[in-house]
PDB file of C-alpha atoms in Angstrom:
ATOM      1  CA  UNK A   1      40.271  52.459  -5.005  1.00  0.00           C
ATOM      2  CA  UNK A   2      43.532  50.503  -5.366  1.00  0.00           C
ATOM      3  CA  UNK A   3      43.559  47.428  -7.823  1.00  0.00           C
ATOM      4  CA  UNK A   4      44.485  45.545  -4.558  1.00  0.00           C
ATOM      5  CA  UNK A   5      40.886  46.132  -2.962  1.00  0.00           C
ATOM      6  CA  UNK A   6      38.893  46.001  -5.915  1.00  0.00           C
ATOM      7  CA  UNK A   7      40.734  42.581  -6.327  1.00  0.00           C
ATOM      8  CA  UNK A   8      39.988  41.617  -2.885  1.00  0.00           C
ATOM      9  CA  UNK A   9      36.215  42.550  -3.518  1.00  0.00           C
ATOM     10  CA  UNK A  10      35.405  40.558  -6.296  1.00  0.00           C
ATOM     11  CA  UNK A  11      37.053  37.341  -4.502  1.00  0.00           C
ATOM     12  CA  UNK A  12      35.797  38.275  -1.358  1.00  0.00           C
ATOM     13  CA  UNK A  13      32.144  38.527  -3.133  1.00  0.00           C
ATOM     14  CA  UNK A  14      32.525  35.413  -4.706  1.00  0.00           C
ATOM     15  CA  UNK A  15      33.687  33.440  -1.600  1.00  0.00           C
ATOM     16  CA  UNK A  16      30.972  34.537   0.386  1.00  0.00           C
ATOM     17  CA  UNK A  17      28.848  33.685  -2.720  1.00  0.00           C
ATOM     18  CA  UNK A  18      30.181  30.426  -2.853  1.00  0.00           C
ATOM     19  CA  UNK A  19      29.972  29.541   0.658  1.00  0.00           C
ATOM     20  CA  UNK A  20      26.610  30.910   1.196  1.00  0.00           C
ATOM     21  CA  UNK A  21      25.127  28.235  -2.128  1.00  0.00           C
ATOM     22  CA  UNK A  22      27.178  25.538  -0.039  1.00  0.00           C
ATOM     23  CA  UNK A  23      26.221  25.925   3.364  1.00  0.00           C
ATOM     24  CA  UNK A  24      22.702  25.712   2.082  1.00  0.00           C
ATOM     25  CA  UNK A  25      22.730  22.684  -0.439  1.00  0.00           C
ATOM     26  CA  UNK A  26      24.435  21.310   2.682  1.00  0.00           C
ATOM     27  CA  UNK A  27      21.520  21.776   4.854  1.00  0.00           C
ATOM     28  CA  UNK A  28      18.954  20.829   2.321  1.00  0.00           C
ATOM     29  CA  UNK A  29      21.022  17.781   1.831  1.00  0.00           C
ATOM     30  CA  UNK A  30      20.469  16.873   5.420  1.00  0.00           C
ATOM     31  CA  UNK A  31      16.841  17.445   5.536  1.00  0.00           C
ATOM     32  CA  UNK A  32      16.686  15.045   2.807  1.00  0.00           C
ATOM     33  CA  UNK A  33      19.112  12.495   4.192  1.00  0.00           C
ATOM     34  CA  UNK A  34      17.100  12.833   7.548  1.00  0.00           C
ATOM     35  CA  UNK A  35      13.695  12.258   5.903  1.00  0.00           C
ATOM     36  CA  UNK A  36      14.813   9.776   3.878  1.00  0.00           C
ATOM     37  CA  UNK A  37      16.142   7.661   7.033  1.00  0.00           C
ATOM     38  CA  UNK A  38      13.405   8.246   8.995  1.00  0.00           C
ATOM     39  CA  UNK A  39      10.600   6.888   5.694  1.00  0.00           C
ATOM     40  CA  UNK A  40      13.287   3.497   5.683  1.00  0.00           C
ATOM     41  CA  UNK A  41      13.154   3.119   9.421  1.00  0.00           C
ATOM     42  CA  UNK A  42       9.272   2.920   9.472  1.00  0.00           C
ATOM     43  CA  UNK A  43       9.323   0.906   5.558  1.00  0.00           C
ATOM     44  CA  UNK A  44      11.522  -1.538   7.614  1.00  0.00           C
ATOM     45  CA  UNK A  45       9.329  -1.643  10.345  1.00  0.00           C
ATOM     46  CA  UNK A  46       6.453  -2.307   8.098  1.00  0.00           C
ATOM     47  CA  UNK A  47       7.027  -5.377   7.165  1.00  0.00           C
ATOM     48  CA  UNK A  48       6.385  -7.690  10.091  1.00  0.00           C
ATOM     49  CA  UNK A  49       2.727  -6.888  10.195  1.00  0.00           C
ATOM     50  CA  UNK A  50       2.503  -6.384   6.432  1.00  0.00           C
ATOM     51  CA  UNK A  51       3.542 -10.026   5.969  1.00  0.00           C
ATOM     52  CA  UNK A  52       1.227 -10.709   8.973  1.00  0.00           C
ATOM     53  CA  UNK A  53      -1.652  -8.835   6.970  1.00  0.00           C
ATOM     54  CA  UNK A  54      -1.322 -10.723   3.979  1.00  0.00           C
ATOM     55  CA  UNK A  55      -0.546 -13.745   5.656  1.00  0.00           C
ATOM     56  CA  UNK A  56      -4.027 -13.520   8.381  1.00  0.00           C
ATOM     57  CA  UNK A  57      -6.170 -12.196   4.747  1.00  0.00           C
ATOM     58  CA  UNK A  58      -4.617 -15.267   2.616  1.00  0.00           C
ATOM     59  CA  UNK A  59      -5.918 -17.762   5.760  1.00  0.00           C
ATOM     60  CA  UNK A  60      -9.499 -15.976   5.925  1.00  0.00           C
ATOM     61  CA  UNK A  61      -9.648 -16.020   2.294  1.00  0.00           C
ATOM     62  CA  UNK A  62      -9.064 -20.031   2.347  1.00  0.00           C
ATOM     63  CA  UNK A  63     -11.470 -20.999   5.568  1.00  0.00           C
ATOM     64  CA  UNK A  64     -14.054 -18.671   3.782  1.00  0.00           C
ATOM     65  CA  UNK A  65     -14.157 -20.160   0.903  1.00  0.00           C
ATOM     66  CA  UNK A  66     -14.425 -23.525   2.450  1.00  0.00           C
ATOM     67  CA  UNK A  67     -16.964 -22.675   4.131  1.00  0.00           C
ATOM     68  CA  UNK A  68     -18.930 -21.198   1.481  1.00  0.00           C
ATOM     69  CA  UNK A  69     -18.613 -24.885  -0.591  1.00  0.00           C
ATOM     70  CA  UNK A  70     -20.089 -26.027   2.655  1.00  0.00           C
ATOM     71  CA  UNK A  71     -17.718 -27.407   4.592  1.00  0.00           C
ATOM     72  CA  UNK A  72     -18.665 -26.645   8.607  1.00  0.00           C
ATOM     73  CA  UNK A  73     -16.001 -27.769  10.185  1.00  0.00           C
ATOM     74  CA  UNK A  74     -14.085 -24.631   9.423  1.00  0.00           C
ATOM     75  CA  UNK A  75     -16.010 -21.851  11.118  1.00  0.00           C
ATOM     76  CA  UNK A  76     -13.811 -22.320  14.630  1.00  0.00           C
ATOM     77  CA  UNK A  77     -10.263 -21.877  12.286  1.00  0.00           C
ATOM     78  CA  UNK A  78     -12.826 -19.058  10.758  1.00  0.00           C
ATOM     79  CA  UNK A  79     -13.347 -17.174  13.732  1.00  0.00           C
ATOM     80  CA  UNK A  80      -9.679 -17.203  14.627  1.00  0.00           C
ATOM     81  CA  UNK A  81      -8.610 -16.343  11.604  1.00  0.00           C
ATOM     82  CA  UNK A  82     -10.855 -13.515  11.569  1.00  0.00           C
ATOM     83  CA  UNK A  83      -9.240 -12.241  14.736  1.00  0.00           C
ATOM     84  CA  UNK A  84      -5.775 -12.507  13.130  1.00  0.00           C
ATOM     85  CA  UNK A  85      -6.854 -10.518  10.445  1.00  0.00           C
ATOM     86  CA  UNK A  86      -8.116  -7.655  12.502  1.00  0.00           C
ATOM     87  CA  UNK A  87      -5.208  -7.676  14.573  1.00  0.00           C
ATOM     88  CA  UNK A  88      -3.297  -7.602  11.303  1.00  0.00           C
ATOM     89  CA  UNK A  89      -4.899  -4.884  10.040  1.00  0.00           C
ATOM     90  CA  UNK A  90      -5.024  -2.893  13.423  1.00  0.00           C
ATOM     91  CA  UNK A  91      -1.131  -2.947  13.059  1.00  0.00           C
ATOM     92  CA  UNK A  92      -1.106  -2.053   9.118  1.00  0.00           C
ATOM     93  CA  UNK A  93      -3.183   0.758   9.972  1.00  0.00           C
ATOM     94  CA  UNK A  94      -1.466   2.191  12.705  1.00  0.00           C
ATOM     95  CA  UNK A  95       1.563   1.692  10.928  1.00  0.00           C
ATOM     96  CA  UNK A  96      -0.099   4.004   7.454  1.00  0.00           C
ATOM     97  CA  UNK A  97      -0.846   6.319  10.560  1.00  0.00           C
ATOM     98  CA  UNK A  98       2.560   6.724  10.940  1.00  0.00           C
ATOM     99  CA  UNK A  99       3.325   6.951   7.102  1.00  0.00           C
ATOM    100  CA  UNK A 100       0.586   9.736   6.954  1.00  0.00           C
ATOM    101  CA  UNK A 101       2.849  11.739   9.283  1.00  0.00           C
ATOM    102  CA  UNK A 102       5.933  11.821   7.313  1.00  0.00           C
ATOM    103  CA  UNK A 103       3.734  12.532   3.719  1.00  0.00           C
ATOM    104  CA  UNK A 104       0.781  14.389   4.880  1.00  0.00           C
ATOM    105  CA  UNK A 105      -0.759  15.434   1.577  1.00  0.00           C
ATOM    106  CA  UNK A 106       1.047  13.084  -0.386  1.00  0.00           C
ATOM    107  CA  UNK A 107      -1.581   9.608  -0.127  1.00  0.00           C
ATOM    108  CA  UNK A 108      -4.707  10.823   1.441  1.00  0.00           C
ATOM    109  CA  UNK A 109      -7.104   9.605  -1.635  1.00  0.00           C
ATOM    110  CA  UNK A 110      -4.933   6.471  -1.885  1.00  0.00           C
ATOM    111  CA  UNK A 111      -5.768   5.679   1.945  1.00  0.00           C
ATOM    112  CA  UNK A 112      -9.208   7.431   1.546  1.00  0.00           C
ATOM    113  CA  UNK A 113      -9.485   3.935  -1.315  1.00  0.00           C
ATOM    114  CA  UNK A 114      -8.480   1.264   0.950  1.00  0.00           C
ATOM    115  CA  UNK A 115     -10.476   2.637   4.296  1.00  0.00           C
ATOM    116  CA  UNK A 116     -13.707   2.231   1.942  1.00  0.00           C
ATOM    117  CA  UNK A 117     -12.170  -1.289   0.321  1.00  0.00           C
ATOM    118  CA  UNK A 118     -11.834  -2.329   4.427  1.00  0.00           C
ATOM    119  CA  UNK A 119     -14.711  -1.056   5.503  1.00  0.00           C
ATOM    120  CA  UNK A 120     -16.362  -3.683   2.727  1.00  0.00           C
ATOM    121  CA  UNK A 121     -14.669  -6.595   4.937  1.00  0.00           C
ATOM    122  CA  UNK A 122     -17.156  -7.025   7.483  1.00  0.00           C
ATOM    123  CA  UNK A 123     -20.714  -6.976   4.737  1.00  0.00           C
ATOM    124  CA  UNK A 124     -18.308  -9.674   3.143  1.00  0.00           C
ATOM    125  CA  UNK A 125     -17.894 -11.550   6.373  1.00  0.00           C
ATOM    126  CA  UNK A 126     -21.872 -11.091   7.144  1.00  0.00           C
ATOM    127  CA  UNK A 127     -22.445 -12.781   3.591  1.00  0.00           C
ATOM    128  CA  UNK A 128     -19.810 -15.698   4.387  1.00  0.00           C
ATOM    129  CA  UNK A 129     -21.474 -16.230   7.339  1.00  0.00           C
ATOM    130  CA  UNK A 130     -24.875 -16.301   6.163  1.00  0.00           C
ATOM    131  CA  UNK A 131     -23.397 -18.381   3.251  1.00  0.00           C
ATOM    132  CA  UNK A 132     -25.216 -16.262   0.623  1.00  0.00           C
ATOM    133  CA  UNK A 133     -21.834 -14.140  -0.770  1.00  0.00           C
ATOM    134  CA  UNK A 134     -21.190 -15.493  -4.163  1.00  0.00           C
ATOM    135  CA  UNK A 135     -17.729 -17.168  -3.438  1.00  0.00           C
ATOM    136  CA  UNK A 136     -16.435 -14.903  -6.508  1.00  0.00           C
ATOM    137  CA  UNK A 137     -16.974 -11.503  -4.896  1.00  0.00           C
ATOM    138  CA  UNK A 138     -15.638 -13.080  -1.441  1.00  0.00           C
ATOM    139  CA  UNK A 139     -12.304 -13.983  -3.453  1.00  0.00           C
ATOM    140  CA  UNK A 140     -11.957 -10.833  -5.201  1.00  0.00           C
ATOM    141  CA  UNK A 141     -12.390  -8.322  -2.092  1.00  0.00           C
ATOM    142  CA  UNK A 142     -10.139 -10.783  -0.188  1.00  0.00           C
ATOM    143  CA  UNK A 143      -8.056 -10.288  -2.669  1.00  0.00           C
ATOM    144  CA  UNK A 144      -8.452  -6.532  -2.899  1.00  0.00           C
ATOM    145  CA  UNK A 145      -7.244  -6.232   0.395  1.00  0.00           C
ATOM    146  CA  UNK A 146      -4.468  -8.006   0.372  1.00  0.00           C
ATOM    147  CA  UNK A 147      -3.285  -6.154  -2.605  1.00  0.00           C
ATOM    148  CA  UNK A 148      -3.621  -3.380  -0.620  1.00  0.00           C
ATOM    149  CA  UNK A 149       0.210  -3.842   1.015  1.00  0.00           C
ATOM    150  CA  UNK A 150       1.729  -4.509  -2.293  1.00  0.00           C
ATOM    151  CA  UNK A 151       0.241  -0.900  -3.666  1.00  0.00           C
ATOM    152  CA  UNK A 152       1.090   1.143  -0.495  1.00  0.00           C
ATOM    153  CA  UNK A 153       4.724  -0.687  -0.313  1.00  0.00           C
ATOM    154  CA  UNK A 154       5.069  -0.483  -4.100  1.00  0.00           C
ATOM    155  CA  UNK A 155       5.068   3.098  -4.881  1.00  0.00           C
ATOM    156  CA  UNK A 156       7.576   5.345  -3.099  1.00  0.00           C
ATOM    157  CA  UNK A 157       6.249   8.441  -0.564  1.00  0.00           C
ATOM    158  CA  UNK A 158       4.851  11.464  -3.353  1.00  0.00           C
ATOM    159  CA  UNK A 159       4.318   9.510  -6.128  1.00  0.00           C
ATOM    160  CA  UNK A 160       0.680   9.779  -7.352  1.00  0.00           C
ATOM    161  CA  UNK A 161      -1.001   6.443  -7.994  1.00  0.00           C
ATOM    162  CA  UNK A 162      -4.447   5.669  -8.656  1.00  0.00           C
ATOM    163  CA  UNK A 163      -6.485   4.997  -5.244  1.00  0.00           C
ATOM    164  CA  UNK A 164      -8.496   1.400  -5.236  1.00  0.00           C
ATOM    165  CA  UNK A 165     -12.294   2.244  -5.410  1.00  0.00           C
ATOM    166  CA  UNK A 166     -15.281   0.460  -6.390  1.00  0.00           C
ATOM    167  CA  UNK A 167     -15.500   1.974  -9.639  1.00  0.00           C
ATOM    168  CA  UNK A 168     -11.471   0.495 -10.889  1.00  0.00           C
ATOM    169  CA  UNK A 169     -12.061  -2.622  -8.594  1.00  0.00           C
ATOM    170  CA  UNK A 170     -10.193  -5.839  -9.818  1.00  0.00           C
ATOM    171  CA  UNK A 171     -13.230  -7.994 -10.954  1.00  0.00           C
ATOM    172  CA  UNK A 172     -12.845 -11.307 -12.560  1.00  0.00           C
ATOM    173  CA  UNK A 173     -14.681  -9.404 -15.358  1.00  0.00           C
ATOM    174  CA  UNK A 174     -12.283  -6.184 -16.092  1.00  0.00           C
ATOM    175  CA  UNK A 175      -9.216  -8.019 -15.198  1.00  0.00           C
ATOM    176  CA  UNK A 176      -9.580 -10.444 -18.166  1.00  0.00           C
ATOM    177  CA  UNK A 177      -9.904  -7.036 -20.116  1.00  0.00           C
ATOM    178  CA  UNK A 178      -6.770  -5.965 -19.510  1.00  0.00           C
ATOM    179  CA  UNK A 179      -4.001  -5.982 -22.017  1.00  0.00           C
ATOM    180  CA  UNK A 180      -2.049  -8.799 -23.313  1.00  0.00           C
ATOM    181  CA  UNK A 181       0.872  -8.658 -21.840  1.00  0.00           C
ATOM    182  CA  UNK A 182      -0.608  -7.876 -17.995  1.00  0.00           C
ATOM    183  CA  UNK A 183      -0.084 -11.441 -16.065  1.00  0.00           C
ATOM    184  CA  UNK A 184      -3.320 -10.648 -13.965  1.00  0.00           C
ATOM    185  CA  UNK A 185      -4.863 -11.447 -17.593  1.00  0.00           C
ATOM    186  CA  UNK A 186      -3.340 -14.846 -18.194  1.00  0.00           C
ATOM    187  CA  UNK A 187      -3.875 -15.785 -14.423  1.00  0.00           C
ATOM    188  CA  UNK A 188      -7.555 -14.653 -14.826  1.00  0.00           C
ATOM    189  CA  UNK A 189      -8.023 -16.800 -17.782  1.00  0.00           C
ATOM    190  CA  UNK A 190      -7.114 -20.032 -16.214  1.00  0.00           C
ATOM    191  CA  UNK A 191     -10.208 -19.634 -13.991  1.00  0.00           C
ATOM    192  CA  UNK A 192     -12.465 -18.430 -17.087  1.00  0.00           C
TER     193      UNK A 192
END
């Protein structure tokens, strides 16, 4: 072999080399780009009934705890509250539905925590109505739920975050627990 073809092998080599690593951080470049446009095209479209959610929860919340001091006149504006809330969370869900999709495997015991923390909305609502719920546990789970959106919209798809469950619930009782410099702790221990 001539020194002009061996030279024209190695940079022949080394261009297809080359091009082959490109062509292929190119593509996996695009994947990502593409994934990452469609999770910010349904995080954008999130937050109309998110707000809604929290907004609807916040209102129940209020007209439940009225009505648990005793005050009557609020179970109409608690019935249509309730519906706002359901239609709220119809939309939140559908919406997680859609989340699911793009990170299968990625948040299944996170929404595994707040199915069980919504399924706890309507014993709630059966104790506000009955007016025997202690007004505590009714703000608490309220609260629960609404916290809900700001721990799915806090954490970005594939991060691993602990799911809400009974057993790491935010009680009036383990919040005050929590370390100094948490504000849940000072806000807790106004209401001490």
């Amino acid at each position: 072999m001539s020194v002009r073809v061996r030279l024209l092998a190695i940079v022949l080599i080394s261009s297809v080399t080359l091009l082959t690593i490109g062509v292929g951080a190119a593509g996996y470049l695009v994947k990502s780009a593409r994934d990452a446009e469609e999770w910010a095209e349904l995080a954008s479209s999130t937050t109309a009934p998110a707000i809604l959610m929290v907004q609807a929860f916040q209102e129940e919340r209020r007209l439940s705890l009225l009505y648990l001091a005793g005050d009557a006149e609020v179970r109409p504006g608690l019935a249509a509250a309730r519906q706002r809330s359901d239609a709220a969370l119809a939309a939140v869900i559908d919406k997680g539905d859609a989340a699911r999709k793009l990170n299968p495997g990625g948040s299944a015991s996170d929404i595994e925590g707040y199915n069980k923390l919504f399924a706890m909305v309507p014993t709630v609502r059966a104790g506000v109505d009955s007016q025997q719920a202690p007004p505590n546990d009714v703000f608490v789970v309220f609260s629960q739920v609404i916290g809900t959106i700001v721990a799915a919209s806090w954490w970005p798809p594939g991060w691993r975050r602990k799911p809400i469950s009974r057993s790491n619930s935010a009680t009036a009782s383990n919040l005050c627990a929590l370390p100094r410099h948490c504000r849940w702790r000072t806000h807790w221990a106004r209401w001490r």
